[in-house]
Amino acid sequence: MKGLIRKDLYVLFSACRLQLLIVTLFAGAAVLLEEQVSYLCALTAVMAAMLPMTLMAYDEQSRFDRFAFALPVSRAEIVLGKYAVTLLSVLWVAVVYVLGGLLSAAFGLLDLAQWNLGALAGMLTLPLIVPALYLPLAFRFGVEKGRIWVIIFMAVFGAAAFALTQLSSVSAEISVPGLLEGFSPWLLPPAALLLFGLSALVSVQLYKKREL
């Protein structure tokens, strides 16, 4: 499986350099642009979440998904390799955001006391939830049909994010006992990671049943 992960990383750094650069720039810019931090974090998370789908599309176009069966790897390893690369992309976003904050503070561009670390929780959550939902379908039906579900999921998440934003603004104006009180955004990444792990198990089973 290590060879599959290395292959995907080579593809990322050769064929997806522009996407990686944009993800890196957005994650770094989110540190300094406080007014647009939510918008930039959402864009960063969405682009990071799309990387595994891009890798799967390259595999299908080059027929590597069929060639892989001639290698000494199992279908489970093929699936788990994509999930591992997804985790690495999420980790990369987090590292860039943290290093950007520390460097900005070192150069006097950012006050660490006012650093929005809650945004980091969102950047760790969305790139895990979105692939957790669409990867099982992509492994079962292929990338093209999976893209349709990506659009659906993005629309649902966008509507949910807008609803939460409106709910937060309403709760700020109207005192509702217990509404969002005591909720920590850092509860979201562990929940997303659990969903991500369950998704990997489902994807393995679905991919074993798929005929290529």
mmCIF file with all atom_site columns, N, CA and C in Angstrom, residues 90-152:
data_model
loop_
_atom_site.group_PDB
_atom_site.id
_atom_site.type_symbol
_atom_site.label_atom_id
_atom_site.label_alt_id
_atom_site.label_comp_id
_atom_site.label_asym_id
_atom_site.label_entity_id
_atom_site.label_seq_id
_atom_site.pdbx_PDB_ins_code
_atom_site.Cartn_x
_atom_site.Cartn_y
_atom_site.Cartn_z
_atom_site.occupancy
_atom_site.B_iso_or_equiv
_atom_site.pdbx_formal_charge
_atom_site.auth_seq_id
_atom_site.auth_comp_id
_atom_site.auth_asym_id
_atom_site.auth_atom_id
_atom_site.pdbx_PDB_model_num
ATOM 1   N N  . VAL A 1 90  ? -5.445  16.590 4.301   1.00 0.00 ? 90  VAL A N  1
ATOM 2   C CA . VAL A 1 90  ? -6.042  17.322 5.417   1.00 0.00 ? 90  VAL A CA 1
ATOM 3   C C  . VAL A 1 90  ? -4.953  17.780 6.382   1.00 0.00 ? 90  VAL A C  1
ATOM 4   N N  . LEU A 1 91  ? -3.997  16.889 6.640   1.00 0.00 ? 91  LEU A N  1
ATOM 5   C CA . LEU A 1 91  ? -2.882  17.243 7.528   1.00 0.00 ? 91  LEU A CA 1
ATOM 6   C C  . LEU A 1 91  ? -2.076  18.393 6.943   1.00 0.00 ? 91  LEU A C  1
ATOM 7   N N  . TRP A 1 92  ? -1.898  18.397 5.625   1.00 0.00 ? 92  TRP A N  1
ATOM 8   C CA . TRP A 1 92  ? -1.144  19.470 4.970   1.00 0.00 ? 92  TRP A CA 1
ATOM 9   C C  . TRP A 1 92  ? -1.842  20.821 5.164   1.00 0.00 ? 92  TRP A C  1
ATOM 10  N N  . VAL A 1 93  ? -3.158  20.851 5.011   1.00 0.00 ? 93  VAL A N  1
ATOM 11  C CA . VAL A 1 93  ? -3.919  22.085 5.219   1.00 0.00 ? 93  VAL A CA 1
ATOM 12  C C  . VAL A 1 93  ? -3.737  22.582 6.651   1.00 0.00 ? 93  VAL A C  1
ATOM 13  N N  . ALA A 1 94  ? -3.821  21.674 7.615   1.00 0.00 ? 94  ALA A N  1
ATOM 14  C CA . ALA A 1 94  ? -3.676  22.066 9.013   1.00 0.00 ? 94  ALA A CA 1
ATOM 15  C C  . ALA A 1 94  ? -2.279  22.603 9.300   1.00 0.00 ? 94  ALA A C  1
ATOM 16  N N  . VAL A 1 95  ? -1.256  21.942 8.744   1.00 0.00 ? 95  VAL A N  1
ATOM 17  C CA . VAL A 1 95  ? 0.129   22.380 8.970   1.00 0.00 ? 95  VAL A CA 1
ATOM 18  C C  . VAL A 1 95  ? 0.361   23.770 8.388   1.00 0.00 ? 95  VAL A C  1
ATOM 19  N N  . VAL A 1 96  ? -0.149  24.001 7.175   1.00 0.00 ? 96  VAL A N  1
ATOM 20  C CA . VAL A 1 96  ? 0.021   25.314 6.541   1.00 0.00 ? 96  VAL A CA 1
ATOM 21  C C  . VAL A 1 96  ? -0.661  26.397 7.367   1.00 0.00 ? 96  VAL A C  1
ATOM 22  N N  . TYR A 1 97  ? -1.872  26.113 7.854   1.00 0.00 ? 97  TYR A N  1
ATOM 23  C CA . TYR A 1 97  ? -2.609  27.107 8.637   1.00 0.00 ? 97  TYR A CA 1
ATOM 24  C C  . TYR A 1 97  ? -1.878  27.425 9.937   1.00 0.00 ? 97  TYR A C  1
ATOM 25  N N  . VAL A 1 98  ? -1.385  26.386 10.612  1.00 0.00 ? 98  VAL A N  1
ATOM 26  C CA . VAL A 1 98  ? -0.685  26.600 11.887  1.00 0.00 ? 98  VAL A CA 1
ATOM 27  C C  . VAL A 1 98  ? 0.643   27.313 11.662  1.00 0.00 ? 98  VAL A C  1
ATOM 28  N N  . LEU A 1 99  ? 1.416   26.861 10.692  1.00 0.00 ? 99  LEU A N  1
ATOM 29  C CA . LEU A 1 99  ? 2.697   27.516 10.422  1.00 0.00 ? 99  LEU A CA 1
ATOM 30  C C  . LEU A 1 99  ? 2.489   28.960 9.965   1.00 0.00 ? 99  LEU A C  1
ATOM 31  N N  . GLY A 1 100 ? 1.442   29.184 9.158   1.00 0.00 ? 100 GLY A N  1
ATOM 32  C CA . GLY A 1 100 ? 1.145   30.549 8.733   1.00 0.00 ? 100 GLY A CA 1
ATOM 33  C C  . GLY A 1 100 ? 0.838   31.449 9.911   1.00 0.00 ? 100 GLY A C  1
ATOM 34  N N  . GLY A 1 101 ? 0.097   30.931 10.879  1.00 0.00 ? 101 GLY A N  1
ATOM 35  C CA . GLY A 1 101 ? -0.208  31.716 12.065  1.00 0.00 ? 101 GLY A CA 1
ATOM 36  C C  . GLY A 1 101 ? 1.016   32.003 12.903  1.00 0.00 ? 101 GLY A C  1
ATOM 37  N N  . LEU A 1 102 ? 1.863   31.000 13.091  1.00 0.00 ? 102 LEU A N  1
ATOM 38  C CA . LEU A 1 102 ? 3.073   31.178 13.900  1.00 0.00 ? 102 LEU A CA 1
ATOM 39  C C  . LEU A 1 102 ? 4.055   32.142 13.236  1.00 0.00 ? 102 LEU A C  1
ATOM 40  N N  . LEU A 1 103 ? 4.217   32.020 11.921  1.00 0.00 ? 103 LEU A N  1
ATOM 41  C CA . LEU A 1 103 ? 5.121   32.927 11.212  1.00 0.00 ? 103 LEU A CA 1
ATOM 42  C C  . LEU A 1 103 ? 4.570   34.352 11.213  1.00 0.00 ? 103 LEU A C  1
ATOM 43  N N  . SER A 1 104 ? 3.259   34.487 11.034  1.00 0.00 ? 104 SER A N  1
ATOM 44  C CA . SER A 1 104 ? 2.653   35.823 11.065  1.00 0.00 ? 104 SER A CA 1
ATOM 45  C C  . SER A 1 104 ? 2.822   36.464 12.434  1.00 0.00 ? 104 SER A C  1
ATOM 46  N N  . ALA A 1 105 ? 2.682   35.669 13.490  1.00 0.00 ? 105 ALA A N  1
ATOM 47  C CA . ALA A 1 105 ? 2.881   36.191 14.841  1.00 0.00 ? 105 ALA A CA 1
ATOM 48  C C  . ALA A 1 105 ? 4.346   36.571 15.064  1.00 0.00 ? 105 ALA A C  1
ATOM 49  N N  . ALA A 1 106 ? 5.274   35.791 14.507  1.00 0.00 ? 106 ALA A N  1
ATOM 50  C CA . ALA A 1 106 ? 6.697   36.079 14.668  1.00 0.00 ? 106 ALA A CA 1
ATOM 51  C C  . ALA A 1 106 ? 7.092   37.385 14.004  1.00 0.00 ? 106 ALA A C  1
ATOM 52  N N  . PHE A 1 107 ? 6.418   37.720 12.900  1.00 0.00 ? 107 PHE A N  1
ATOM 53  C CA . PHE A 1 107 ? 6.720   38.962 12.185  1.00 0.00 ? 107 PHE A CA 1
ATOM 54  C C  . PHE A 1 107 ? 5.800   40.108 12.601  1.00 0.00 ? 107 PHE A C  1
ATOM 55  N N  . GLY A 1 108 ? 5.018   39.905 13.648  1.00 0.00 ? 108 GLY A N  1
ATOM 56  C CA . GLY A 1 108 ? 4.162   40.957 14.160  1.00 0.00 ? 108 GLY A CA 1
ATOM 57  C C  . GLY A 1 108 ? 2.931   41.243 13.334  1.00 0.00 ? 108 GLY A C  1
ATOM 58  N N  . LEU A 1 109 ? 2.544   40.326 12.452  1.00 0.00 ? 109 LEU A N  1
ATOM 59  C CA . LEU A 1 109 ? 1.368   40.524 11.604  1.00 0.00 ? 109 LEU A CA 1
ATOM 60  C C  . LEU A 1 109 ? 0.091   39.980 12.240  1.00 0.00 ? 109 LEU A C  1
ATOM 61  N N  . LEU A 1 110 ? 0.229   39.233 13.309  1.00 0.00 ? 110 LEU A N  1
ATOM 62  C CA . LEU A 1 110 ? -0.928  38.580 13.918  1.00 0.00 ? 110 LEU A CA 1
ATOM 63  C C  . LEU A 1 110 ? -0.748  38.521 15.420  1.00 0.00 ? 110 LEU A C  1
ATOM 64  N N  . ASP A 1 111 ? -1.828  38.816 16.128  1.00 0.00 ? 111 ASP A N  1
ATOM 65  C CA . ASP A 1 111 ? -1.854  38.663 17.575  1.00 0.00 ? 111 ASP A CA 1
ATOM 66  C C  . ASP A 1 111 ? -2.404  37.276 17.891  1.00 0.00 ? 111 ASP A C  1
ATOM 67  N N  . LEU A 1 112 ? -1.561  36.437 18.494  1.00 0.00 ? 112 LEU A N  1
ATOM 68  C CA . LEU A 1 112 ? -1.986  35.057 18.751  1.00 0.00 ? 112 LEU A CA 1
ATOM 69  C C  . LEU A 1 112 ? -3.221  34.986 19.644  1.00 0.00 ? 112 LEU A C  1
ATOM 70  N N  . ALA A 1 113 ? -3.407  36.015 20.478  1.00 0.00 ? 113 ALA A N  1
ATOM 71  C CA . ALA A 1 113 ? -4.579  36.026 21.360  1.00 0.00 ? 113 ALA A CA 1
ATOM 72  C C  . ALA A 1 113 ? -5.870  36.169 20.565  1.00 0.00 ? 113 ALA A C  1
ATOM 73  N N  . GLN A 1 114 ? -5.779  36.747 19.360  1.00 0.00 ? 114 GLN A N  1
ATOM 74  C CA . GLN A 1 114 ? -6.961  36.951 18.526  1.00 0.00 ? 114 GLN A CA 1
ATOM 75  C C  . GLN A 1 114 ? -7.022  35.970 17.347  1.00 0.00 ? 114 GLN A C  1
ATOM 76  N N  . TRP A 1 115 ? -6.141  34.980 17.368  1.00 0.00 ? 115 TRP A N  1
ATOM 77  C CA . TRP A 1 115 ? -6.087  34.012 16.267  1.00 0.00 ? 115 TRP A CA 1
ATOM 78  C C  . TRP A 1 115 ? -7.312  33.113 16.302  1.00 0.00 ? 115 TRP A C  1
ATOM 79  N N  . ASN A 1 116 ? -7.981  33.002 15.175  1.00 0.00 ? 116 ASN A N  1
ATOM 80  C CA . ASN A 1 116 ? -9.205  32.222 15.082  1.00 0.00 ? 116 ASN A CA 1
ATOM 81  C C  . ASN A 1 116 ? -8.866  30.746 14.869  1.00 0.00 ? 116 ASN A C  1
ATOM 82  N N  . LEU A 1 117 ? -8.587  30.029 15.945  1.00 0.00 ? 117 LEU A N  1
ATOM 83  C CA . LEU A 1 117 ? -8.270  28.606 15.836  1.00 0.00 ? 117 LEU A CA 1
ATOM 84  C C  . LEU A 1 117 ? -9.516  27.766 15.584  1.00 0.00 ? 117 LEU A C  1
ATOM 85  N N  . GLY A 1 118 ? -10.692 28.352 15.873  1.00 0.00 ? 118 GLY A N  1
ATOM 86  C CA . GLY A 1 118 ? -11.927 27.631 15.574  1.00 0.00 ? 118 GLY A CA 1
ATOM 87  C C  . GLY A 1 118 ? -12.064 27.336 14.090  1.00 0.00 ? 118 GLY A C  1
ATOM 88  N N  . ALA A 1 119 ? -11.493 28.220 13.257  1.00 0.00 ? 119 ALA A N  1
ATOM 89  C CA . ALA A 1 119 ? -11.536 27.989 11.815  1.00 0.00 ? 119 ALA A CA 1
ATOM 90  C C  . ALA A 1 119 ? -10.752 26.744 11.434  1.00 0.00 ? 119 ALA A C  1
ATOM 91  N N  . LEU A 1 120 ? -9.701  26.449 12.196  1.00 0.00 ? 120 LEU A N  1
ATOM 92  C CA . LEU A 1 120 ? -8.913  25.256 11.926  1.00 0.00 ? 120 LEU A CA 1
ATOM 93  C C  . LEU A 1 120 ? -9.743  23.989 12.119  1.00 0.00 ? 120 LEU A C  1
ATOM 94  N N  . ALA A 1 121 ? -10.633 24.015 13.103  1.00 0.00 ? 121 ALA A N  1
ATOM 95  C CA . ALA A 1 121 ? -11.511 22.866 13.333  1.00 0.00 ? 121 ALA A CA 1
ATOM 96  C C  . ALA A 1 121 ? -12.385 22.605 12.107  1.00 0.00 ? 121 ALA A C  1
ATOM 97  N N  . GLY A 1 122 ? -12.883 23.689 11.498  1.00 0.00 ? 122 GLY A N  1
ATOM 98  C CA . GLY A 1 122 ? -13.681 23.531 10.291  1.00 0.00 ? 122 GLY A CA 1
ATOM 99  C C  . GLY A 1 122 ? -12.861 23.034 9.121   1.00 0.00 ? 122 GLY A C  1
ATOM 100 N N  . MET A 1 123 ? -11.604 23.488 9.019   1.00 0.00 ? 123 MET A N  1
ATOM 101 C CA . MET A 1 123 ? -10.733 23.053 7.939   1.00 0.00 ? 123 MET A CA 1
ATOM 102 C C  . MET A 1 123 ? -10.342 21.586 8.081   1.00 0.00 ? 123 MET A C  1
ATOM 103 N N  . LEU A 1 124 ? -10.409 21.067 9.292   1.00 0.00 ? 124 LEU A N  1
ATOM 104 C CA . LEU A 1 124 ? -10.126 19.651 9.520   1.00 0.00 ? 124 LEU A CA 1
ATOM 105 C C  . LEU A 1 124 ? -11.368 18.790 9.329   1.00 0.00 ? 124 LEU A C  1
ATOM 106 N N  . THR A 1 125 ? -12.531 19.403 9.488   1.00 0.00 ? 125 THR A N  1
ATOM 107 C CA . THR A 1 125 ? -13.780 18.634 9.460   1.00 0.00 ? 125 THR A CA 1
ATOM 108 C C  . THR A 1 125 ? -14.300 18.420 8.049   1.00 0.00 ? 125 THR A C  1
ATOM 109 N N  . LEU A 1 126 ? -14.444 19.493 7.292   1.00 0.00 ? 126 LEU A N  1
ATOM 110 C CA . LEU A 1 126 ? -15.063 19.395 5.966   1.00 0.00 ? 126 LEU A CA 1
ATOM 111 C C  . LEU A 1 126 ? -14.297 18.481 5.010   1.00 0.00 ? 126 LEU A C  1
ATOM 112 N N  . PRO A 1 127 ? -12.931 18.550 4.947   1.00 0.00 ? 127 PRO A N  1
ATOM 113 C CA . PRO A 1 127 ? -12.217 17.660 4.022   1.00 0.00 ? 127 PRO A CA 1
ATOM 114 C C  . PRO A 1 127 ? -12.296 16.189 4.417   1.00 0.00 ? 127 PRO A C  1
ATOM 115 N N  . LEU A 1 128 ? -12.803 15.904 5.613   1.00 0.00 ? 128 LEU A N  1
ATOM 116 C CA . LEU A 1 128 ? -13.007 14.510 6.022   1.00 0.00 ? 128 LEU A CA 1
ATOM 117 C C  . LEU A 1 128 ? -14.438 14.056 5.747   1.00 0.00 ? 128 LEU A C  1
ATOM 118 N N  . ILE A 1 129 ? -15.393 14.955 6.000   1.00 0.00 ? 129 ILE A N  1
ATOM 119 C CA . ILE A 1 129 ? -16.803 14.583 5.842   1.00 0.00 ? 129 ILE A CA 1
ATOM 120 C C  . ILE A 1 129 ? -17.173 14.381 4.378   1.00 0.00 ? 129 ILE A C  1
ATOM 121 N N  . VAL A 1 130 ? -16.767 15.319 3.527   1.00 0.00 ? 130 VAL A N  1
ATOM 122 C CA . VAL A 1 130 ? -17.170 15.237 2.114   1.00 0.00 ? 130 VAL A CA 1
ATOM 123 C C  . VAL A 1 130 ? -16.636 13.970 1.441   1.00 0.00 ? 130 VAL A C  1
ATOM 124 N N  . PRO A 1 131 ? -15.325 13.647 1.543   1.00 0.00 ? 131 PRO A N  1
ATOM 125 C CA . PRO A 1 131 ? -14.870 12.374 0.952   1.00 0.00 ? 131 PRO A CA 1
ATOM 126 C C  . PRO A 1 131 ? -15.500 11.154 1.614   1.00 0.00 ? 131 PRO A C  1
ATOM 127 N N  . ALA A 1 132 ? -15.777 11.255 2.914   1.00 0.00 ? 132 ALA A N  1
ATOM 128 C CA . ALA A 1 132 ? -16.410 10.129 3.606   1.00 0.00 ? 132 ALA A CA 1
ATOM 129 C C  . ALA A 1 132 ? -17.773 9.809  3.006   1.00 0.00 ? 132 ALA A C  1
ATOM 130 N N  . LEU A 1 133 ? -18.438 10.802 2.445   1.00 0.00 ? 133 LEU A N  1
ATOM 131 C CA . LEU A 1 133 ? -19.759 10.595 1.866   1.00 0.00 ? 133 LEU A CA 1
ATOM 132 C C  . LEU A 1 133 ? -19.709 10.175 0.400   1.00 0.00 ? 133 LEU A C  1
ATOM 133 N N  . TYR A 1 134 ? -18.763 10.746 -0.365  1.00 0.00 ? 134 TYR A N  1
ATOM 134 C CA . TYR A 1 134 ? -18.798 10.439 -1.794  1.00 0.00 ? 134 TYR A CA 1
ATOM 135 C C  . TYR A 1 134 ? -17.843 9.319  -2.213  1.00 0.00 ? 134 TYR A C  1
ATOM 136 N N  . LEU A 1 135 ? -16.788 9.029  -1.445  1.00 0.00 ? 135 LEU A N  1
ATOM 137 C CA . LEU A 1 135 ? -15.850 7.992  -1.856  1.00 0.00 ? 135 LEU A CA 1
ATOM 138 C C  . LEU A 1 135 ? -16.487 6.597  -1.955  1.00 0.00 ? 135 LEU A C  1
ATOM 139 N N  . PRO A 1 136 ? -17.351 6.198  -1.013  1.00 0.00 ? 136 PRO A N  1
ATOM 140 C CA . PRO A 1 136 ? -17.997 4.890  -1.190  1.00 0.00 ? 136 PRO A CA 1
ATOM 141 C C  . PRO A 1 136 ? -18.763 4.778  -2.505  1.00 0.00 ? 136 PRO A C  1
ATOM 142 N N  . LEU A 1 137 ? -19.447 5.842  -2.897  1.00 0.00 ? 137 LEU A N  1
ATOM 143 C CA . LEU A 1 137 ? -20.189 5.824  -4.156  1.00 0.00 ? 137 LEU A CA 1
ATOM 144 C C  . LEU A 1 137 ? -19.245 5.818  -5.358  1.00 0.00 ? 137 LEU A C  1
ATOM 145 N N  . ALA A 1 138 ? -18.134 6.550  -5.236  1.00 0.00 ? 138 ALA A N  1
ATOM 146 C CA . ALA A 1 138 ? -17.159 6.573  -6.333  1.00 0.00 ? 138 ALA A CA 1
ATOM 147 C C  . ALA A 1 138 ? -16.502 5.211  -6.512  1.00 0.00 ? 138 ALA A C  1
ATOM 148 N N  . PHE A 1 139 ? -16.202 4.535  -5.415  1.00 0.00 ? 139 PHE A N  1
ATOM 149 C CA . PHE A 1 139 ? -15.601 3.210  -5.514  1.00 0.00 ? 139 PHE A CA 1
ATOM 150 C C  . PHE A 1 139 ? -16.600 2.176  -6.024  1.00 0.00 ? 139 PHE A C  1
ATOM 151 N N  . ARG A 1 140 ? -17.874 2.407  -5.767  1.00 0.00 ? 140 ARG A N  1
ATOM 152 C CA . ARG A 1 140 ? -18.887 1.436  -6.206  1.00 0.00 ? 140 ARG A CA 1
ATOM 153 C C  . ARG A 1 140 ? -19.316 1.669  -7.651  1.00 0.00 ? 140 ARG A C  1
ATOM 154 N N  . PHE A 1 141 ? -19.496 2.944  -8.048  1.00 0.00 ? 141 PHE A N  1
ATOM 155 C CA . PHE A 1 141 ? -20.072 3.235  -9.360  1.00 0.00 ? 141 PHE A CA 1
ATOM 156 C C  . PHE A 1 141 ? -19.096 3.920  -10.316 1.00 0.00 ? 141 PHE A C  1
ATOM 157 N N  . GLY A 1 142 ? -17.959 4.400  -9.820  1.00 0.00 ? 142 GLY A N  1
ATOM 158 C CA . GLY A 1 142 ? -17.023 5.119  -10.662 1.00 0.00 ? 142 GLY A CA 1
ATOM 159 C C  . GLY A 1 142 ? -17.054 6.615  -10.418 1.00 0.00 ? 142 GLY A C  1
ATOM 160 N N  . VAL A 1 143 ? -16.039 7.307  -10.940 1.00 0.00 ? 143 VAL A N  1
ATOM 161 C CA . VAL A 1 143 ? -15.875 8.729  -10.654 1.00 0.00 ? 143 VAL A CA 1
ATOM 162 C C  . VAL A 1 143 ? -16.969 9.569  -11.281 1.00 0.00 ? 143 VAL A C  1
ATOM 163 N N  . GLU A 1 144 ? -17.350 9.259  -12.528 1.00 0.00 ? 144 GLU A N  1
ATOM 164 C CA . GLU A 1 144 ? -18.314 10.108 -13.235 1.00 0.00 ? 144 GLU A CA 1
ATOM 165 C C  . GLU A 1 144 ? -19.648 10.175 -12.498 1.00 0.00 ? 144 GLU A C  1
ATOM 166 N N  . LYS A 1 145 ? -20.165 9.021  -12.074 1.00 0.00 ? 145 LYS A N  1
ATOM 167 C CA . LYS A 1 145 ? -21.404 9.036  -11.303 1.00 0.00 ? 145 LYS A CA 1
ATOM 168 C C  . LYS A 1 145 ? -21.165 9.637  -9.918  1.00 0.00 ? 145 LYS A C  1
ATOM 169 N N  . GLY A 1 146 ? -19.954 9.459  -9.417  1.00 0.00 ? 146 GLY A N  1
ATOM 170 C CA . GLY A 1 146 ? -19.635 10.036 -8.109  1.00 0.00 ? 146 GLY A CA 1
ATOM 171 C C  . GLY A 1 146 ? -19.657 11.545 -8.119  1.00 0.00 ? 146 GLY A C  1
ATOM 172 N N  . ARG A 1 147 ? -19.300 12.152 -9.282  1.00 0.00 ? 147 ARG A N  1
ATOM 173 C CA . ARG A 1 147 ? -19.297 13.614 -9.379  1.00 0.00 ? 147 ARG A CA 1
ATOM 174 C C  . ARG A 1 147 ? -20.695 14.188 -9.147  1.00 0.00 ? 147 ARG A C  1
ATOM 175 N N  . ILE A 1 148 ? -21.704 13.470 -9.612  1.00 0.00 ? 148 ILE A N  1
ATOM 176 C CA . ILE A 1 148 ? -23.078 13.936 -9.401  1.00 0.00 ? 148 ILE A CA 1
ATOM 177 C C  . ILE A 1 148 ? -23.380 14.023 -7.915  1.00 0.00 ? 148 ILE A C  1
ATOM 178 N N  . TRP A 1 149 ? -22.925 13.018 -7.173  1.00 0.00 ? 149 TRP A N  1
ATOM 179 C CA . TRP A 1 149 ? -23.162 13.029 -5.731  1.00 0.00 ? 149 TRP A CA 1
ATOM 180 C C  . TRP A 1 149 ? -22.357 14.106 -5.031  1.00 0.00 ? 149 TRP A C  1
ATOM 181 N N  . VAL A 1 150 ? -21.178 14.412 -5.565  1.00 0.00 ? 150 VAL A N  1
ATOM 182 C CA . VAL A 1 150 ? -20.379 15.508 -4.991  1.00 0.00 ? 150 VAL A CA 1
ATOM 183 C C  . VAL A 1 150 ? -21.160 16.817 -5.078  1.00 0.00 ? 150 VAL A C  1
ATOM 184 N N  . ILE A 1 151 ? -21.765 17.071 -6.244  1.00 0.00 ? 151 ILE A N  1
ATOM 185 C CA . ILE A 1 151 ? -22.552 18.299 -6.418  1.00 0.00 ? 151 ILE A CA 1
ATOM 186 C C  . ILE A 1 151 ? -23.702 18.339 -5.420  1.00 0.00 ? 151 ILE A C  1
ATOM 187 N N  . ILE A 1 152 ? -24.365 17.194 -5.254  1.00 0.00 ? 152 ILE A N  1
ATOM 188 C CA . ILE A 1 152 ? -25.486 17.122 -4.314  1.00 0.00 ? 152 ILE A CA 1
ATOM 189 C C  . ILE A 1 152 ? -25.008 17.390 -2.890  1.00 0.00 ? 152 ILE A C  1
#
